[in-house]
Amino acid sequence: MPPTIHLIRHAEGAHNLSFDNHGLHDPGLTDRGREQAEELAVRITRLQADGGVDIGLVLASSLRRTLMTALAAFAPQLARKQPAVVNAWPDVQEVSDLPCDSGSALPLVQEEFGSELVNYDMVENGWELKQGKYANTAPAVTARAQAAREWLKQQPCEHIAVLSHGCFLHFLTEDWEGSDSPQGTSWGKTELRSFAFSSNDEDEAALVETSESRERRGFATPPPSAEEQKRLREATLETWTEWGILQRNQA
């Protein structure tokens, strides 16, 4: 049976404080962000205790703010070696090629976070360059998200946590509800949503938010229809292109 995927946006980073801070390279968390990550740890512990959720694998974008969030949010479990480590996963890094959304070279990441609690086996040299599969074009990000879903679906764990970023999480879930927000995403900082893989055999590793997750978010209605999701996606991608988050496709 495919795993349930618990998706989490990172805590507040320095770049979230102002537009000018988007020029900061690979920023870390603010003081408030560190507090948010600690609050997230309480929610995750409660989810595992009250919901019978046993998270066996933790993955985090290799950007500093997501690794910092993951290490704080899963500190109680890491102290008990349950799970043993946070796995840095560049495939769920943020979309744009702005300095704030561009990572640091692998040796620098390893120097800062060490190897006791973070595993870097999935991080290749040059991951921080927005080229190839990490390019900030809609086709490249769409393909990266699809590959990530397919990989996740094959994992043997019953529950997996993935810490990522506001824009990329819309690509990963193909849920564009609220993506037309002035903030560029409907995902709040440290927001956690849970997804199951679609049972429709025609879908290739499609994620569907669980009813319990939507209830936690205060939604009593079903998600938008496929037609509405498509309309929202097209409108959002056009807006993100105008904002410079995505490159306009070259003819």
Short mmCIF file of C-alpha atoms in Angstrom, two decimals:
data_model
loop_
_atom_site.label_atom_id
_atom_site.label_comp_id
_atom_site.label_asym_id
_atom_site.label_seq_id
_atom_site.Cartn_x
_atom_site.Cartn_y
_atom_site.Cartn_z
CA MET A 1 0.00 0.00 0.00
CA PRO A 2 1.43 3.44 -0.92
CA PRO A 3 2.44 5.69 1.98
CA THR A 4 0.61 8.69 3.36
CA ILE A 5 2.63 11.85 2.69
CA HIS A 6 2.67 14.65 5.25
CA LEU A 7 3.77 17.83 3.49
CA ILE A 8 5.08 20.79 5.47
CA ARG A 9 6.13 24.28 4.46
CA HIS A 10 9.24 25.66 6.19
CA ALA A 11 9.12 28.17 9.05
CA GLU A 12 9.67 31.90 8.56
CA GLY A 13 12.94 32.71 6.82
CA ALA A 14 14.73 36.05 6.69
CA HIS A 15 13.60 36.46 3.07
CA ASN A 16 9.96 36.39 4.20
CA LEU A 17 10.35 39.69 6.03
CA SER A 18 10.57 41.97 2.99
CA PHE A 19 10.81 42.01 -0.78
CA ASP A 20 14.36 43.38 -0.53
CA ASN A 21 15.37 40.28 1.44
CA HIS A 22 14.68 38.13 -1.62
CA GLY A 23 18.24 39.08 -2.55
CA LEU A 24 19.62 37.17 0.44
CA HIS A 25 21.30 33.96 -0.62
CA ASP A 26 19.92 30.77 0.97
CA PRO A 27 18.69 32.53 4.13
CA GLY A 28 18.10 30.80 7.42
CA LEU A 29 15.23 31.14 9.88
CA THR A 30 14.33 34.25 11.82
CA ASP A 31 13.87 34.13 15.59
CA ARG A 32 10.14 33.84 14.94
CA GLY A 33 10.86 31.06 12.46
CA ARG A 34 12.74 29.09 15.08
CA GLU A 35 9.79 29.50 17.43
CA GLN A 36 7.44 28.29 14.69
CA ALA A 37 9.59 25.21 14.13
CA GLU A 38 9.49 24.42 17.84
CA GLU A 39 5.69 24.83 17.82
CA LEU A 40 5.58 22.50 14.82
CA ALA A 41 7.43 19.88 16.88
CA VAL A 42 4.56 19.88 19.36
CA ARG A 43 2.01 19.44 16.57
CA ILE A 44 3.96 16.61 14.98
CA THR A 45 4.31 14.82 18.32
CA ARG A 46 0.55 15.20 18.86
CA LEU A 47 -0.21 13.94 15.34
CA GLN A 48 1.89 10.85 15.91
CA ALA A 49 0.47 10.18 19.38
CA ASP A 50 -3.20 11.00 18.81
CA GLY A 51 -3.47 9.99 15.18
CA GLY A 52 -1.45 6.79 15.36
CA VAL A 53 0.92 8.18 12.75
CA ASP A 54 4.37 6.60 12.70
CA ILE A 55 6.58 8.75 10.47
CA GLY A 56 9.35 6.49 9.29
CA LEU A 57 11.07 8.80 6.81
CA VAL A 58 11.76 12.55 6.96
CA LEU A 59 12.85 14.39 3.83
CA ALA A 60 13.66 18.08 3.55
CA SER A 61 14.67 20.39 0.76
CA SER A 62 18.41 21.01 0.90
CA LEU A 63 17.92 24.75 1.38
CA ARG A 64 19.01 26.01 4.81
CA ARG A 65 15.58 27.11 6.03
CA THR A 66 13.96 23.73 5.36
CA LEU A 67 16.78 21.77 6.98
CA MET A 68 16.66 24.06 10.00
CA THR A 69 12.88 23.62 10.23
CA ALA A 70 13.12 19.83 9.93
CA LEU A 71 15.82 19.48 12.58
CA ALA A 72 13.83 21.57 15.08
CA ALA A 73 10.44 20.07 14.22
CA PHE A 74 11.64 16.48 14.54
CA ALA A 75 14.09 17.06 17.40
CA PRO A 76 12.14 14.86 19.87
CA GLN A 77 12.05 11.96 17.40
CA LEU A 78 15.67 12.44 16.34
CA ALA A 79 16.76 12.36 19.97
CA ARG A 80 15.21 8.90 20.18
CA LYS A 81 16.54 7.99 16.71
CA GLN A 82 12.95 7.69 15.45
CA PRO A 83 13.56 8.54 12.63
CA ALA A 84 17.33 8.31 12.68
CA VAL A 85 18.07 11.28 10.37
CA VAL A 86 16.66 14.04 8.20
CA ASN A 87 17.33 13.25 4.55
CA ALA A 88 18.30 16.28 2.47
CA TRP A 89 16.39 16.07 -0.83
CA PRO A 90 17.15 18.69 -3.49
CA ASP A 91 14.25 17.54 -5.68
CA VAL A 92 11.79 19.42 -3.45
CA GLN A 93 13.70 22.71 -3.45
CA GLU A 94 11.87 25.95 -4.26
CA VAL A 95 10.94 26.98 -7.79
CA SER A 96 12.57 30.35 -8.54
CA ASP A 97 16.20 31.18 -9.24
CA LEU A 98 16.17 34.18 -6.92
CA PRO A 99 19.08 34.20 -4.45
CA CYS A 100 16.73 33.37 -1.57
CA ASP A 101 15.52 30.25 -3.40
CA SER A 102 18.97 29.10 -4.52
CA GLY A 103 20.83 26.67 -2.29
CA SER A 104 24.42 26.42 -1.12
CA ALA A 105 27.08 24.09 -2.44
CA LEU A 106 27.05 20.63 -0.84
CA PRO A 107 30.32 21.08 1.14
CA LEU A 108 28.92 24.24 2.75
CA VAL A 109 25.67 22.51 3.68
CA GLN A 110 27.57 19.58 5.17
CA GLU A 111 29.84 21.93 7.12
CA GLU A 112 26.88 23.76 8.66
CA PHE A 113 24.59 20.84 9.47
CA GLY A 114 27.06 17.99 10.01
CA SER A 115 26.41 14.33 9.32
CA GLU A 116 25.05 13.05 12.63
CA LEU A 117 21.43 14.06 12.01
CA VAL A 118 21.39 14.84 8.27
CA ASN A 119 21.92 12.39 5.43
CA TYR A 120 23.18 13.80 2.11
CA ASP A 121 23.09 10.68 -0.09
CA MET A 122 20.43 12.24 -2.33
CA VAL A 123 22.34 15.51 -2.85
CA GLU A 124 24.63 15.76 -5.84
CA ASN A 125 27.29 18.39 -6.46
CA GLY A 126 25.80 21.29 -8.39
CA TRP A 127 22.29 20.78 -7.00
CA GLU A 128 22.19 24.48 -6.15
CA LEU A 129 22.40 25.54 -9.80
CA LYS A 130 19.00 26.21 -11.33
CA GLN A 131 19.80 24.15 -14.41
CA GLY A 132 18.55 20.94 -15.98
CA LYS A 133 15.85 19.32 -13.89
CA TYR A 134 16.16 22.17 -11.36
CA ALA A 135 15.53 24.92 -13.94
CA ASN A 136 12.78 27.37 -13.07
CA THR A 137 10.60 26.72 -16.08
CA ALA A 138 7.09 25.30 -15.76
CA PRO A 139 7.93 22.11 -17.74
CA ALA A 140 11.06 21.43 -15.66
CA VAL A 141 9.33 22.00 -12.31
CA THR A 142 6.30 19.96 -13.40
CA ALA A 143 8.57 17.05 -14.38
CA ARG A 144 10.53 17.35 -11.11
CA ALA A 145 7.33 17.24 -9.08
CA GLN A 146 6.04 14.23 -11.02
CA ALA A 147 9.31 12.35 -10.48
CA ALA A 148 9.20 13.17 -6.76
CA ARG A 149 5.66 11.80 -6.44
CA GLU A 150 6.60 8.62 -8.26
CA TRP A 151 9.60 8.12 -5.99
CA LEU A 152 7.57 8.73 -2.85
CA LYS A 153 4.90 6.27 -3.96
CA GLN A 154 7.48 3.47 -4.10
CA GLN A 155 8.81 3.93 -0.56
CA PRO A 156 8.02 1.16 1.95
CA CYS A 157 7.19 3.48 4.89
CA GLU A 158 3.58 3.90 5.95
CA HIS A 159 4.03 7.61 6.69
CA ILE A 160 6.54 10.06 5.20
CA ALA A 161 7.16 13.71 6.10
CA VAL A 162 8.41 16.10 3.40
CA LEU A 163 9.46 19.67 4.20
CA SER A 164 9.42 21.95 1.19
CA HIS A 165 8.39 25.40 -0.05
CA GLY A 166 5.21 27.31 -0.81
CA CYS A 167 5.38 27.47 -4.60
CA PHE A 168 6.82 24.01 -5.15
CA LEU A 169 4.17 22.42 -2.93
CA HIS A 170 1.51 23.51 -5.42
CA PHE A 171 3.41 21.67 -8.16
CA LEU A 172 3.97 18.62 -5.97
CA THR A 173 0.32 18.27 -4.97
CA GLU A 174 -1.21 19.67 -8.17
CA ASP A 175 -3.56 21.45 -5.79
CA TRP A 176 -3.77 25.09 -6.85
CA GLU A 177 -6.52 26.16 -4.47
CA GLY A 178 -5.54 29.56 -3.08
CA SER A 179 -2.41 29.79 -5.23
CA ASP A 180 -3.58 33.19 -6.51
CA SER A 181 -2.77 34.67 -3.10
CA PRO A 182 -0.73 37.90 -3.04
CA GLN A 183 1.85 35.89 -1.07
CA GLY A 184 2.24 33.55 -4.05
CA THR A 185 1.02 30.47 -2.16
CA SER A 186 -1.85 29.35 0.05
CA TRP A 187 0.56 27.39 2.28
CA GLY A 188 1.18 29.03 5.66
CA LYS A 189 4.54 28.82 7.37
CA THR A 190 4.95 25.38 9.02
CA GLU A 191 1.53 24.37 7.70
CA LEU A 192 1.13 20.59 7.57
CA ARG A 193 -1.22 18.87 5.13
CA SER A 194 -1.60 15.11 4.65
CA PHE A 195 -2.05 13.37 1.31
CA ALA A 196 -2.79 9.87 0.08
CA PHE A 197 -2.08 8.54 -3.39
CA SER A 198 -5.08 8.30 -5.67
CA SER A 199 -6.60 4.83 -6.02
CA ASN A 200 -7.46 5.60 -9.63
CA ASP A 201 -5.21 3.34 -11.70
CA GLU A 202 -5.26 5.88 -14.53
CA ASP A 203 -3.52 8.46 -12.34
CA GLU A 204 0.25 8.37 -12.25
CA ALA A 205 1.19 8.93 -8.61
CA ALA A 206 -1.48 11.57 -8.07
CA LEU A 207 -1.84 12.96 -4.55
CA VAL A 208 -5.20 13.65 -2.91
CA GLU A 209 -5.50 15.53 0.37
CA THR A 210 -7.11 13.40 3.06
CA SER A 211 -10.47 14.43 4.47
CA GLU A 212 -8.92 14.61 7.95
CA SER A 213 -6.33 17.06 6.65
CA ARG A 214 -8.93 19.30 5.04
CA GLU A 215 -10.93 19.24 8.26
CA ARG A 216 -7.83 20.31 10.21
CA ARG A 217 -7.64 23.29 7.86
CA GLY A 218 -11.30 24.16 8.41
CA PHE A 219 -12.60 23.07 5.00
CA ALA A 220 -15.98 21.33 4.96
CA THR A 221 -16.24 21.34 1.16
CA PRO A 222 -14.43 19.13 -1.37
CA PRO A 223 -11.42 20.50 -3.28
CA PRO A 224 -11.91 22.26 -6.62
CA SER A 225 -12.84 20.19 -9.65
CA ALA A 226 -10.19 19.10 -12.16
CA GLU A 227 -11.39 21.80 -14.54
CA GLU A 228 -11.11 24.49 -11.87
CA GLN A 229 -7.67 23.22 -10.81
CA LYS A 230 -6.52 23.53 -14.42
CA ARG A 231 -7.83 27.10 -14.63
CA LEU A 232 -6.15 28.04 -11.34
CA ARG A 233 -2.88 26.46 -12.46
CA GLU A 234 -2.79 28.36 -15.74
CA ALA A 235 -3.59 31.67 -14.04
CA THR A 236 -1.00 31.08 -11.31
CA LEU A 237 1.78 30.12 -13.70
CA GLU A 238 1.13 33.25 -15.74
CA THR A 239 1.30 35.38 -12.59
CA TRP A 240 4.46 33.66 -11.38
CA THR A 241 6.05 34.27 -14.78
CA GLU A 242 5.19 37.97 -14.55
CA TRP A 243 6.72 38.08 -11.06
CA GLY A 244 9.93 36.36 -12.23
CA ILE A 245 9.41 33.18 -10.20
CA LEU A 246 9.26 31.17 -13.43
CA GLN A 247 11.12 31.78 -16.68
CA ARG A 248 8.93 32.29 -19.70
CA ASN A 249 9.20 29.26 -21.98
CA GLN A 250 11.52 29.84 -24.88
CA ALA A 251 10.21 29.04 -28.37
#
